Every structure is written in structure tokens, then in C-alpha cells.
Amino acid sequence: MADDPQKFLEVALEATKKAEPVFRKYFGNAPGVSEKVDQGMHRSPVTDVDKEIETLITSHLLSQFSTHSISGEEFSPQHHSSPYTWYIDPIDGTINYIRGLPFASISLGLWKEDVPIVAVVSDPMHNVTYSALHDKGAFRNGTQKLSVSSVSKFGEAVGGSGRAKALGEDPLLQRVAKAAYRGREYGGAALELCSVAEGKLDFWISERTKIYDVAAGMLMVTEAGGTVTDWEGNPYTLDSANIVASNGKIHTELLQALKK
């Protein structure tokens, strides 16, 4: 199939729609809850629902794009011959999902080598789907164009964090929290990035990021007019260890706060 970003987006939307009934069915009552430990010895929960959703999405994507690579949170990557890779987080915000807290999503991003080109983040519990195409904008439910906030002073900014500790408990984030107006903790990277894109949050920062956590959400932010870098201000890449996303207007001050 020839390169067709619009077609890629349509298939991504189809894949997430297939997974949404499973997501809703087990929300707050997920079977097969266990813990996994990554190479950095960080523990995180996983459920049978994560695996079922990732399998559903992978199957649908490969039925349409058999040469595309797949990199998901729960299974080993499937490498193929094309420059395209789909990054899947079947349940972003798994703890929230297990506990029945309605801040969890399905995140799906397509990158062409090092460039994000398609993003879909589904929030099934609120019947909201965010989508973005490279150079074509970001949208809520396909029609409402997303735009970052207009806050231009860091002292008036409201932001979130994906750090393991809360804003008030982590020494580094205490500095950021003191410089900003308010901090919030939600526990779901994809929807927090969508909140930046939508202008509900002015910034979001995280370390120890994994690409499937942010592959979709960061495109939402940039297509909504925001800025995404690592903590040094370099463009975010597949090898970046951390991430900072903002409305762009406060980005310089935010980076300075992270370095103090």
C-alpha cells in the first residue's frame, strides 16, 4: 500500500474502536492483575486486558499494513521491512483502570523512522477520541480542533508530571511546582499530553519515559501548537530519556526551572 497518512489514521481509529468494548467491559474489574519489572527494576501493573487489547490492535494493524513494525508495551516488538512503526500502549494509566478511576486510555502512534505522523488516543469511559496527523492538526472527536493554552507566564501555569513521586514529594519537582502556579497528578501520560494539547494543562514533564507512553500524545501537543523536547531542550527522539511538553510560551522558563 502506498504511503497514505489519512488511510493510516483511518485504520488506527478502526483498531482503537475494536478495542474500546473490551476496555469498557473490564474497567474497574480487570482480570489477571500482576506485576512486571522492567530493566530499570521499576515495577508496574499489567492485566489480561492489556494483553487482549494489544493483541486486537496488532492484529488489525497487520491485516492492513503487513510490512509495518509493531512495538507494544506487553509483547516483544515485531520488526518488518518498512520505515513505519506503530507504538501501542493498550491501557495507559493501568493503575487508574484497575481501580476504576476514569483517567485511562488506549494510545496508538505511528512513526516514520524518527518522525511521528499519526496519533490516536481513545478515552473510552468518556466517549472521547483524540487524533492527529503530522502537519494537519489535532482534533477531539474528529471535529473540534485542539489548541494549546495562551498562558505566557510560568508563574501562572498549571502542569502535570509523570514522575514516580508526586510534585510535592520530589525535590526536583518541588522547584518546578514553586515556580509554576499549580501542579496536578493524574497517572496517565497519553491523556495528560492530550490535556496540554487541549489547553487544560499548560505543561507536562516526565522522566524514564518509554516511547509507547508518549508516541501519540506528543504529536497531539505539537499539532496543537505546543512544544515537546527533552529536559535539555533538545528535540524528543526515540532515544530520549525524559520529556517536557508545554504550550510553547512557557517552555524556556520551564526548562530553566528543571535545571536549577
Coordinates of C-alpha atoms in Angstrom, one line a residue:
M1 CA 0.0 0.0 0.0
A2 CA 1.3 3.4 -0.9
D3 CA 2.1 6.0 1.8
D4 CA -1.2 7.5 2.8
P5 CA -1.3 9.2 6.2
Q6 CA -5.1 9.6 6.1
K7 CA -5.5 5.9 5.5
F8 CA -3.1 5.2 8.3
L9 CA -5.3 7.3 10.6
E10 CA -8.5 5.7 9.5
V11 CA -7.1 2.2 10.3
A12 CA -5.7 3.4 13.6
L13 CA -9.2 4.7 14.5
E14 CA -10.7 1.4 13.5
A15 CA -8.2 -0.5 15.6
T16 CA -9.0 1.5 18.7
K17 CA -12.7 1.2 18.1
K18 CA -12.4 -2.5 18.1
A19 CA -10.6 -2.4 21.4
E20 CA -13.0 0.0 23.2
P21 CA -15.7 -2.5 24.1
V22 CA -13.1 -4.7 25.9
F23 CA -11.7 -1.7 27.7
R24 CA -15.2 -0.7 29.0
K25 CA -16.2 -4.3 29.9
Y26 CA -13.4 -4.7 32.4
F27 CA -13.0 -1.2 33.7
G28 CA -12.5 -1.3 37.4
N29 CA -12.7 -5.2 37.4
A30 CA -9.7 -6.3 35.3
P31 CA -8.8 -10.0 35.4
G32 CA -5.3 -11.3 35.7
V33 CA -3.7 -8.4 37.5
S34 CA 0.1 -9.0 38.1
E35 CA 3.3 -7.0 38.3
K36 CA 6.1 -6.7 35.8
V37 CA 9.6 -5.4 36.4
D38 CA 11.5 -3.6 33.6
Q39 CA 15.2 -3.5 33.1
G40 CA 15.5 -0.5 35.4
M41 CA 13.8 -2.5 38.1
H42 CA 10.7 -0.3 38.0
R43 CA 7.5 -2.2 38.9
S44 CA 4.3 -1.6 37.2
P45 CA 1.0 -3.5 37.0
V46 CA -0.3 -5.4 34.0
T47 CA -3.7 -7.1 33.4
D48 CA -5.1 -9.7 31.0
V49 CA -7.0 -6.8 29.4
D50 CA -3.7 -5.0 28.4
K51 CA -2.7 -8.1 26.6
E52 CA -6.1 -8.7 24.9
I53 CA -6.3 -5.1 23.7
E54 CA -2.7 -5.1 22.4
T55 CA -3.4 -8.3 20.5
L56 CA -6.6 -6.9 19.0
I57 CA -4.9 -3.7 17.8
T58 CA -1.8 -5.5 16.5
S59 CA -3.9 -8.0 14.5
H60 CA -6.0 -5.2 12.9
L61 CA -2.9 -3.1 12.0
L62 CA -1.0 -6.0 10.4
S63 CA -4.1 -7.1 8.5
Q64 CA -3.9 -3.7 6.7
F65 CA -0.2 -3.0 6.8
S66 CA 1.7 -6.3 6.9
T67 CA 5.1 -4.7 6.4
H68 CA 4.8 -2.2 9.3
S69 CA 6.6 -2.9 12.5
I70 CA 4.8 -3.1 15.9
S71 CA 6.2 -2.0 19.3
G72 CA 3.8 -2.5 22.2
E73 CA 4.0 -2.4 25.9
E74 CA 3.1 -6.0 26.6
F75 CA 4.7 -8.1 23.9
S76 CA 8.1 -8.4 22.1
P77 CA 8.4 -6.0 19.1
Q78 CA 7.6 -7.3 15.6
H79 CA 10.1 -5.9 13.2
H80 CA 9.3 -5.7 9.5
S81 CA 10.7 -4.1 6.4
S82 CA 9.0 -0.7 6.1
P83 CA 10.1 2.5 7.8
Y84 CA 6.9 2.6 9.7
T85 CA 6.5 1.5 13.4
W86 CA 3.3 1.5 15.4
Y87 CA 3.7 2.2 19.1
I88 CA 0.9 0.7 21.2
D89 CA 0.0 1.3 24.9
P90 CA -3.1 -0.8 25.3
I91 CA -4.0 0.7 28.7
D92 CA -2.2 3.9 29.5
G93 CA -2.9 4.5 33.2
T94 CA -3.3 0.9 34.2
I95 CA -3.5 1.6 38.0
N96 CA -6.3 4.0 37.3
Y97 CA -8.0 1.4 35.2
I98 CA -7.7 -1.3 37.8
R99 CA -9.1 0.9 40.5
G100 CA -11.9 2.3 38.4
L101 CA -10.6 5.8 38.2
P102 CA -11.7 7.2 34.8
F103 CA -8.3 8.6 33.7
A104 CA -7.0 5.8 31.4
S105 CA -6.8 5.4 27.7
I106 CA -5.7 3.4 24.6
S107 CA -2.7 5.1 23.0
L108 CA -1.6 4.4 19.4
G109 CA 1.1 6.3 17.5
L110 CA 2.6 5.7 14.1
W111 CA 6.1 6.9 13.4
K112 CA 8.0 7.0 10.1
E113 CA 11.5 6.4 11.3
D114 CA 12.1 9.2 13.8
V115 CA 9.0 11.3 12.9
P116 CA 5.6 10.9 14.5
I117 CA 2.9 11.1 11.8
V118 CA -0.3 9.6 13.2
A119 CA -1.7 9.6 16.7
V120 CA -4.9 8.3 18.3
V121 CA -5.7 8.4 22.0
S122 CA -9.0 6.9 22.9
D123 CA -10.7 7.7 26.3
P124 CA -13.5 5.1 26.2
M125 CA -15.0 5.9 29.6
H126 CA -15.8 9.5 28.4
N127 CA -16.5 8.6 24.7
V128 CA -13.7 10.9 23.6
T129 CA -11.1 10.2 20.9
Y130 CA -8.2 12.4 20.2
S131 CA -6.4 12.2 16.8
A132 CA -3.7 14.0 15.0
L133 CA -1.9 13.9 11.6
H134 CA 1.5 15.4 11.0
D135 CA 1.1 18.9 9.6
K136 CA -2.7 18.5 9.6
G137 CA -3.6 19.4 13.2
A138 CA -5.0 17.6 16.2
F139 CA -8.7 17.1 17.0
R140 CA -11.2 15.9 19.6
N141 CA -13.8 13.5 18.2
G142 CA -12.7 14.4 14.7
T143 CA -14.1 17.9 14.6
Q144 CA -13.0 20.0 17.5
K145 CA -9.6 21.4 16.7
L146 CA -7.2 21.3 19.6
S147 CA -5.1 24.4 20.6
V148 CA -2.7 24.8 23.5
S149 CA -3.3 27.4 26.2
S150 CA -2.4 31.0 26.0
V151 CA -0.7 31.2 29.4
S152 CA 2.6 33.1 28.9
K153 CA 3.9 33.4 32.4
F154 CA 5.3 30.3 34.1
G155 CA 4.1 31.6 37.5
E156 CA 0.5 31.3 36.2
A157 CA 1.0 27.8 34.6
V158 CA -0.8 24.6 35.7
G159 CA 1.1 21.5 34.9
G160 CA 1.3 17.7 35.4
S161 CA 4.1 15.2 36.0
G162 CA 4.7 11.6 35.1
R163 CA 7.3 11.2 37.8
A164 CA 7.1 8.3 40.2
K165 CA 6.7 10.7 43.1
A166 CA 4.2 13.5 43.4
L167 CA 5.1 17.1 42.7
G168 CA 5.3 17.9 46.4
E169 CA 7.5 14.9 47.3
D170 CA 10.2 15.1 44.7
P171 CA 13.0 17.7 45.2
L172 CA 13.3 18.5 41.5
L173 CA 9.6 18.8 41.0
Q174 CA 9.3 20.9 44.2
R175 CA 11.4 23.5 42.4
V176 CA 9.1 23.3 39.3
A177 CA 6.0 23.4 41.4
K178 CA 7.2 26.5 43.3
A179 CA 7.9 28.3 40.1
A180 CA 4.6 27.4 38.5
Y181 CA 1.1 28.2 39.8
R182 CA -0.2 24.7 40.4
G183 CA 0.7 21.0 39.8
R184 CA -1.6 18.1 39.1
E185 CA -1.1 14.3 39.2
Y186 CA -3.3 12.1 37.0
G187 CA -1.3 9.0 36.3
G188 CA -1.9 8.7 32.6
A189 CA 0.7 10.1 30.2
A190 CA -1.3 10.0 27.0
L191 CA -4.3 11.8 28.4
E192 CA -2.1 14.3 30.2
L193 CA -0.4 15.1 26.9
C194 CA -3.8 15.5 25.3
S195 CA -4.7 17.9 28.1
V196 CA -1.8 20.0 27.2
A197 CA -2.8 19.9 23.5
E198 CA -6.4 20.9 24.6
G199 CA -5.2 23.8 26.8
K200 CA -6.4 22.2 30.0
L201 CA -2.8 21.9 31.2
D202 CA 0.0 24.3 30.3
F203 CA 2.8 21.7 30.7
W204 CA 3.7 18.1 31.5
I205 CA 7.0 16.6 32.4
S206 CA 8.3 13.1 32.9
E207 CA 11.5 11.1 33.2
R208 CA 12.1 7.5 32.4
T209 CA 9.7 7.8 29.5
K210 CA 9.0 4.9 27.2
I211 CA 8.1 5.6 23.7
Y212 CA 4.8 3.8 23.7
D213 CA 3.7 6.1 26.6
V214 CA 4.2 9.3 24.6
A215 CA 4.4 8.4 20.9
A216 CA 0.8 9.5 20.3
G217 CA 0.4 12.2 22.9
M218 CA 3.4 14.2 21.9
L219 CA 2.1 14.6 18.3
M220 CA -1.1 15.9 19.8
V221 CA 0.8 18.6 21.5
T222 CA 2.9 19.7 18.6
E223 CA 0.0 19.7 16.2
A224 CA -2.0 21.8 18.7
G225 CA 0.8 24.4 18.6
G226 CA 2.9 23.3 21.6
T227 CA 6.5 22.3 22.1
V228 CA 8.0 18.9 23.0
T229 CA 11.6 18.4 24.0
D230 CA 13.8 16.6 26.4
W231 CA 14.8 18.3 29.6
E232 CA 17.9 19.8 27.9
G233 CA 15.7 21.4 25.3
N234 CA 16.7 19.0 22.5
P235 CA 14.1 17.6 20.2
Y236 CA 12.5 14.5 21.6
T237 CA 13.7 11.3 19.9
L238 CA 13.3 7.6 20.3
D239 CA 16.4 7.6 22.5
S240 CA 15.4 10.5 24.8
A241 CA 15.4 9.6 28.5
N242 CA 12.9 12.2 29.6
I243 CA 10.3 14.6 28.1
V244 CA 8.8 18.0 28.7
A245 CA 5.7 19.2 26.8
S246 CA 4.2 22.7 27.0
N247 CA 2.2 25.3 25.3
G248 CA 5.5 26.6 24.0
K249 CA 5.0 30.0 25.5
I250 CA 6.5 29.0 28.9
H251 CA 8.9 26.4 27.6
T252 CA 12.1 28.3 28.2
E253 CA 11.1 29.1 31.8
L254 CA 10.1 25.5 32.4
L255 CA 13.5 24.2 31.1
Q256 CA 15.3 26.7 33.4
A257 CA 13.3 25.5 36.4
L258 CA 14.3 21.9 35.6
K259 CA 18.0 22.9 35.6
K260 CA 18.1 24.9 38.8

